[in-house]
Coordinates of C-alpha atoms in Angstrom, one line a residue:
M1 CA 15.6 20.9 -19.3
K2 CA 17.9 21.7 -22.2
A3 CA 14.8 22.7 -24.2
T4 CA 12.5 24.1 -21.6
G5 CA 14.7 25.3 -18.8
P6 CA 14.6 24.6 -15.0
I7 CA 11.8 22.5 -13.6
T8 CA 10.2 22.5 -10.1
V9 CA 11.3 20.1 -7.4
A10 CA 7.8 18.7 -7.5
D11 CA 8.1 17.8 -11.3
Y12 CA 11.6 16.4 -10.6
M13 CA 10.2 14.1 -7.8
R14 CA 7.3 13.0 -9.9
E15 CA 9.5 12.1 -12.9
V16 CA 12.2 10.3 -10.9
L17 CA 9.8 8.3 -8.7
T18 CA 6.9 7.4 -10.9
N19 CA 7.9 7.6 -14.6
P20 CA 6.3 4.5 -16.1
V21 CA 9.6 3.4 -17.7
T22 CA 12.4 4.7 -15.5
G23 CA 10.6 5.5 -12.2
Y24 CA 12.3 4.5 -9.0
Y25 CA 9.2 2.7 -7.6
M26 CA 8.0 1.2 -10.8
H27 CA 10.2 -1.9 -11.6
R28 CA 12.1 -3.0 -8.6
D29 CA 12.0 -3.9 -4.9
V30 CA 13.2 -0.8 -3.0
I31 CA 12.1 -1.7 0.5
G32 CA 13.9 -3.8 3.2
D33 CA 17.4 -4.9 3.9
K34 CA 18.4 -5.2 0.2
G35 CA 16.6 -2.0 -0.8
D36 CA 17.2 1.6 0.1
F37 CA 14.9 2.1 3.1
I38 CA 12.8 0.1 5.6
T39 CA 9.3 0.8 6.9
S40 CA 7.8 0.0 10.3
P41 CA 5.6 -2.9 9.0
E42 CA 8.8 -4.5 7.6
V43 CA 10.4 -4.5 11.0
G44 CA 8.0 -7.0 12.5
Q45 CA 4.4 -7.8 13.3
L46 CA 4.0 -5.5 16.3
F47 CA 3.5 -2.3 14.2
G48 CA 0.8 -3.8 12.0
E49 CA -1.0 -5.5 14.9
M50 CA -1.3 -2.1 16.8
V51 CA -2.7 -0.4 13.7
A52 CA -5.1 -3.3 13.1
I53 CA -6.3 -3.3 16.7
W54 CA -6.8 0.5 16.5
L55 CA -8.9 0.2 13.3
F56 CA -10.9 -2.7 14.7
S57 CA -11.6 -0.9 17.9
E58 CA -12.6 2.4 16.3
W59 CA -14.8 0.5 13.8
Q60 CA -16.6 -1.3 16.7
K61 CA -17.1 2.0 18.5
V62 CA -19.1 3.4 15.6
G63 CA -21.3 0.3 15.4
S64 CA -19.3 -2.0 13.2
P65 CA -20.8 -0.8 9.8
N66 CA -21.0 -3.7 7.3
P67 CA -19.6 -4.1 4.7
L68 CA -16.2 -2.7 5.8
Q69 CA -13.5 -1.8 3.3
L70 CA -9.9 -1.8 4.4
V71 CA -8.1 0.7 2.1
E72 CA -4.3 1.1 2.0
L73 CA -2.5 3.8 0.1
G74 CA 0.9 2.8 -1.2
P75 CA 1.1 -0.6 0.4
G76 CA 4.8 -1.3 -0.2
R77 CA 5.4 -5.0 -0.1
G78 CA 2.0 -5.7 1.5
S79 CA 3.3 -6.3 5.0
L80 CA 0.8 -3.9 6.8
S81 CA -2.2 -5.2 4.8
E82 CA -1.1 -8.8 5.7
D83 CA -1.1 -7.9 9.4
L84 CA -4.5 -6.2 9.1
L85 CA -6.1 -9.2 7.5
R86 CA -4.6 -11.6 10.1
V87 CA -5.8 -9.5 13.0
F88 CA -9.3 -9.0 11.6
A89 CA -9.5 -12.8 10.9
K90 CA -8.4 -13.5 14.5
F91 CA -11.3 -11.3 15.7
G92 CA -13.7 -13.3 13.5
A93 CA -14.2 -10.5 11.0
A94 CA -12.5 -11.9 7.9
N95 CA -15.8 -12.5 6.1
L96 CA -17.0 -8.9 6.9
V97 CA -14.1 -7.1 5.2
S98 CA -12.6 -6.5 1.7
L99 CA -9.1 -5.1 1.1
H100 CA -8.5 -2.3 -1.4
L101 CA -5.0 -1.4 -2.4
V102 CA -4.1 1.9 -4.2
E103 CA -0.8 1.1 -5.9
L104 CA 0.9 2.7 -9.0
S105 CA 3.9 0.4 -9.2
P106 CA 3.4 -2.8 -11.3
H107 CA 6.3 -4.4 -9.6
L108 CA 5.1 -3.6 -6.0
G109 CA 1.6 -4.7 -7.0
R110 CA 2.9 -8.1 -8.0
L111 CA 4.8 -8.4 -4.7
Q112 CA 1.7 -7.5 -2.8
A113 CA -0.4 -10.0 -4.8
Q114 CA 2.0 -12.9 -4.1
R115 CA 2.3 -12.1 -0.4
L116 CA -1.5 -11.6 0.2
C117 CA -3.1 -14.0 -2.3
G118 CA -0.4 -16.5 -3.5
D119 CA -1.1 -17.3 -7.1
T120 CA -4.8 -16.6 -7.1
T121 CA -4.9 -13.0 -8.5
K122 CA -6.2 -12.1 -11.9
E123 CA -5.1 -9.0 -13.8
N124 CA -7.7 -7.2 -15.9
E125 CA -7.3 -6.4 -19.5
P126 CA -6.3 -2.7 -20.2
N127 CA -9.7 -2.0 -21.8
S128 CA -11.6 -3.5 -18.8
V129 CA -14.7 -1.6 -17.6
E130 CA -13.8 -2.5 -14.0
N131 CA -12.3 0.2 -11.8
H132 CA -9.7 -2.2 -10.3
Y133 CA -6.8 -3.6 -12.4
R134 CA -6.1 -6.7 -10.3
S135 CA -8.1 -8.8 -8.0
G136 CA -7.7 -12.0 -5.9
T137 CA -8.6 -13.7 -2.6
S138 CA -6.4 -13.6 0.4
L139 CA -5.2 -16.6 2.4
H140 CA -8.0 -15.7 4.9
G141 CA -10.7 -15.7 2.2
T142 CA -10.9 -11.9 2.0
P143 CA -11.5 -10.3 -1.4
V144 CA -8.5 -8.1 -2.5
F145 CA -8.6 -5.5 -5.2
W146 CA -5.9 -3.1 -6.7
Y147 CA -6.5 0.4 -8.1
H148 CA -4.5 3.2 -9.5
R149 CA -6.5 5.9 -7.7
L150 CA -8.4 6.3 -4.4
Q151 CA -11.4 7.7 -6.4
D152 CA -11.8 4.3 -8.1
V153 CA -12.4 2.4 -4.8
P154 CA -16.1 1.5 -4.2
Q155 CA -18.0 3.9 -2.0
Y156 CA -18.7 2.1 1.2
F157 CA -17.6 2.6 4.8
S158 CA -13.8 2.5 4.7
C159 CA -10.9 2.4 7.1
V160 CA -8.2 4.2 5.2
V161 CA -4.6 3.6 6.1
A162 CA -1.4 5.3 4.7
N163 CA 2.0 4.4 6.2
E164 CA 4.9 6.3 4.7
F165 CA 2.8 7.3 1.7
F166 CA 2.6 11.1 1.9
D167 CA 6.4 11.6 2.4
A168 CA 7.0 10.4 -1.2
L169 CA 4.5 12.8 -2.8
P170 CA 6.0 15.7 -4.8
V171 CA 6.8 19.0 -2.9
H172 CA 7.5 22.5 -4.2
K173 CA 10.3 24.3 -2.4
F174 CA 10.4 28.0 -1.7
Q175 CA 13.0 30.4 -0.4
K176 CA 12.3 33.8 1.2
T177 CA 14.6 36.5 -0.4
E178 CA 14.9 40.3 -0.2
A179 CA 12.7 40.5 -3.2
G180 CA 10.0 38.2 -1.7
W181 CA 9.3 34.5 -2.0
R182 CA 11.0 32.6 -4.9
E183 CA 10.7 29.0 -5.9
I184 CA 13.7 26.7 -5.8
L185 CA 14.0 24.9 -9.2
I186 CA 16.3 22.3 -10.6
D187 CA 18.5 22.9 -13.7
I188 CA 21.4 21.4 -15.6
D189 CA 24.7 22.4 -14.2
P190 CA 26.4 24.7 -16.8
N191 CA 29.8 23.3 -15.8
D192 CA 28.8 19.7 -16.3
E193 CA 25.7 18.8 -18.4
N194 CA 25.5 15.4 -16.7
K195 CA 24.8 17.0 -13.3
F196 CA 21.9 18.9 -11.8
K197 CA 21.9 21.9 -9.5
Y198 CA 19.4 24.0 -7.6
V199 CA 18.5 27.5 -8.9
I200 CA 16.2 30.3 -7.6
S201 CA 13.4 31.5 -9.8
R202 CA 14.0 35.0 -11.1
G203 CA 10.5 36.1 -10.2
E204 CA 7.3 34.7 -8.6
T205 CA 6.0 31.5 -10.0
L206 CA 2.4 30.3 -10.1
A207 CA 3.2 27.9 -7.2
S208 CA 4.7 30.7 -5.0
R209 CA 1.7 32.9 -5.6
L210 CA -0.8 30.0 -4.8
F211 CA 0.7 28.1 -2.0
I212 CA 2.4 30.5 0.4
K213 CA 0.3 32.1 3.2
K214 CA 0.8 35.8 4.0
T215 CA 1.3 34.8 7.6
E216 CA 4.2 32.4 6.8
C217 CA 7.2 33.2 9.1
R218 CA 9.6 30.5 8.0
N219 CA 12.4 31.5 5.5
H220 CA 12.3 28.1 3.7
L221 CA 9.2 26.2 2.9
E222 CA 8.1 22.9 1.3
V223 CA 4.5 22.5 0.1
S224 CA 2.8 19.4 -1.4
P225 CA -0.4 20.3 -3.3
E226 CA -0.8 16.6 -4.3
S227 CA -1.0 15.7 -0.6
A228 CA -3.7 18.3 -0.1
V229 CA -5.7 16.9 -3.0
I230 CA -5.5 13.3 -1.7
I231 CA -6.5 14.4 1.8
Q232 CA -9.6 16.1 0.2
H233 CA -10.4 12.8 -1.6
I234 CA -10.1 11.0 1.8
V235 CA -12.4 13.6 3.5
D236 CA -14.9 13.3 0.7
R237 CA -15.1 9.6 1.2
L238 CA -15.4 9.8 5.0
E239 CA -18.1 12.5 4.8
E240 CA -20.2 10.8 2.1
D241 CA -19.7 7.1 2.8
G242 CA -18.5 7.0 6.4
G243 CA -15.2 5.8 7.6
I244 CA -12.0 6.4 9.5
A245 CA -8.5 7.3 8.3
L246 CA -5.1 6.7 10.0
L247 CA -1.9 8.2 8.6
A248 CA 1.6 7.4 9.8
D249 CA 4.6 9.2 8.4
Y250 CA 7.7 11.2 9.4
G251 CA 6.8 14.8 9.6
H252 CA 6.1 17.9 11.6
N253 CA 3.3 20.3 12.5
G254 CA 4.3 23.3 10.4
T255 CA 7.7 23.9 11.9
N256 CA 10.3 22.2 9.7
T257 CA 11.9 23.8 6.6
D258 CA 14.5 22.1 4.3
T259 CA 13.7 18.4 4.5
F260 CA 13.9 17.2 0.9
R261 CA 16.5 14.4 0.7
A262 CA 17.2 11.0 -0.8
F263 CA 18.1 7.5 0.7
K264 CA 20.2 4.9 -1.0
R265 CA 21.2 1.7 0.6
H266 CA 19.8 3.0 3.9
Q267 CA 22.2 6.1 3.8
L268 CA 21.4 9.7 3.1
W269 CA 22.1 10.5 -0.6
D270 CA 22.2 13.7 -2.7
P271 CA 18.7 13.8 -4.4
L272 CA 20.3 15.3 -7.5
V273 CA 22.9 12.6 -8.0
E274 CA 22.0 9.5 -10.2
P275 CA 18.2 10.2 -10.2
G276 CA 16.1 7.0 -10.3
T277 CA 18.6 5.0 -8.2
A278 CA 17.5 6.4 -4.7
D279 CA 14.3 7.2 -2.8
L280 CA 13.3 10.8 -2.7
T281 CA 11.4 12.0 0.3
A282 CA 10.3 15.1 2.3
D283 CA 8.8 15.4 5.7
V284 CA 5.0 15.6 5.8
D285 CA 3.6 18.9 7.0
F286 CA 0.6 17.8 9.1
S287 CA -0.5 21.4 9.6
C288 CA -1.1 21.5 5.8
L289 CA -3.0 18.3 5.9
K290 CA -5.2 19.7 8.6
D291 CA -5.8 22.8 6.6
A292 CA -6.7 20.8 3.5
A293 CA -9.1 18.6 5.5
G294 CA -11.0 21.6 6.8
D295 CA -14.0 21.4 9.2
R296 CA -15.7 18.4 7.5
V297 CA -13.6 16.1 9.7
V298 CA -12.4 15.9 13.3
T299 CA -8.6 15.3 13.4
F300 CA -6.4 13.8 16.1
G301 CA -2.6 14.3 16.3
P302 CA -0.1 14.3 15.1
V303 CA 1.4 12.4 18.0
S304 CA 4.7 10.6 18.0
Q305 CA 4.8 7.0 16.9
R306 CA 6.3 6.1 20.3
E307 CA 3.3 7.7 22.1
F308 CA 0.7 6.0 19.8
L309 CA 2.2 2.5 19.9
I310 CA 2.8 2.6 23.7
N311 CA -0.8 3.9 24.2
M312 CA -2.0 1.0 22.1
G313 CA -0.3 -1.5 24.3
I314 CA 2.8 -2.5 22.2
E315 CA 4.8 -3.3 25.4
V316 CA 2.1 -5.7 26.6
R317 CA 2.0 -7.4 23.2
L318 CA 5.8 -7.7 23.1
E319 CA 5.8 -9.4 26.5
M320 CA 3.2 -11.9 25.3
L321 CA 5.1 -12.7 22.1
L322 CA 8.4 -13.1 24.0
K323 CA 6.8 -15.7 26.3
S324 CA 5.5 -17.8 23.4
C325 CA 8.0 -17.4 20.5
K326 CA 11.0 -19.5 19.6
P327 CA 14.3 -18.4 21.2
E328 CA 15.9 -17.4 17.9
L329 CA 13.0 -14.8 17.3
K330 CA 13.4 -13.0 20.6
D331 CA 16.3 -10.8 19.6
R332 CA 14.5 -9.8 16.4
L333 CA 11.3 -8.9 18.3
V334 CA 13.2 -6.8 20.9
T335 CA 15.4 -5.1 18.2
G336 CA 12.3 -4.3 16.1
Y337 CA 10.4 -2.9 19.1
H338 CA 13.3 -0.5 20.0
L339 CA 13.7 0.6 16.4
M340 CA 10.0 1.6 16.3
V341 CA 9.6 3.3 19.7
D342 CA 13.0 4.6 20.8
K343 CA 13.2 8.4 20.6
E344 CA 16.5 8.5 18.7
K345 CA 15.2 6.0 16.1
M346 CA 11.7 6.0 14.7
G347 CA 9.9 6.8 17.9
D348 CA 9.8 10.6 17.7
R349 CA 10.4 11.3 14.0
F350 CA 7.4 9.3 12.9
K351 CA 3.9 10.7 13.7
F352 CA 0.3 9.3 13.7
F353 CA -2.6 11.4 12.5
A354 CA -6.3 10.3 12.5
L355 CA -9.4 11.7 10.7
F356 CA -13.1 11.1 11.5
P357 CA -16.1 12.6 9.8
S358 CA -17.4 15.6 11.7
V359 CA -20.8 14.0 12.2
L360 CA -19.1 11.8 14.9
K361 CA -17.9 14.9 16.9
E362 CA -20.2 14.3 19.9
H363 CA -19.7 10.5 19.7
L364 CA -15.9 11.0 20.0
K365 CA -16.3 13.0 23.2
K366 CA -18.1 10.0 24.8
F367 CA -15.7 7.4 23.3
P368 CA -12.2 8.9 23.2
V369 CA -10.0 7.8 20.3
A370 CA -7.5 5.1 21.3
G371 CA -3.8 5.9 20.9
F372 CA -4.1 9.7 21.0
H373 CA -4.9 10.1 24.7
N374 CA -2.7 9.2 27.7

């Protein structure tokens, strides 16, 4: 910044989170009690089971295309993928599926490999002609592959899942002023060169010209072009190869404004303080994802996590587990359930959003999508 001047919030997020050497996600375990945040799959098995049942059910409704690829974007520690494989194995489909994980972090990739495959994974040489950089076999006998990009995943029918993935993608921030829209940038504090501060761009920027609609009525705006690009890659895949996508994240439907923040040790933290030591995040704007998806897909939601999980039968599953589990696990199950569905916890803030190829439009009228209808 000393040499080039202020940078966009998007560039700041990208550098802080995914720099190969110093990036927050790249070299340490950031999820769970000892990390900075927790995700629903880490709370317990209920979340992953409901997602797995949804995927299995919707896959069956469209004729159980074979082979089936389960694709997870940003798999964290691998908890959700582990639940998906366990449920598909329980339904007798372990030999029909393969698991494909899109993961940039070498550290998280190793955690996922150990969790899902034990010591059976093999890492490819950097000059390998293979699109994946790691492969192995799960404890259920399912082939598992790791990639840096969704575009590298083989082109077959896929169930694409992304839980708390889009919230970590870079956002541009804009402020409406008397002179028009201006971009919020990050610069070195002139009073202390070890600190950063927000500044307003002097004039329009390329991003402010490209990404703000003339009809926009909010005074503050966050836009994630990278999210739109990834949604378009997902839509390409669903349209060309068939498939289903289910996204879960905290977000809104085009109403929220200033949501960029950081979490450190499970507490809110100033995103500009000690960059690289805290998670940076912004609420997902599902209305932007819908716009990016266009009319090539049919979308459902966003609906609250509470509504989706209850519609999927999480209460019935909880009762079943409580009857059969060890006494010491009961409190953990009940606490995890409330954390996921209570309105004041994750229940309302987190949303579910589904995408189907538009060729299924009439089919979906006959066979309503689970979880998104009362």
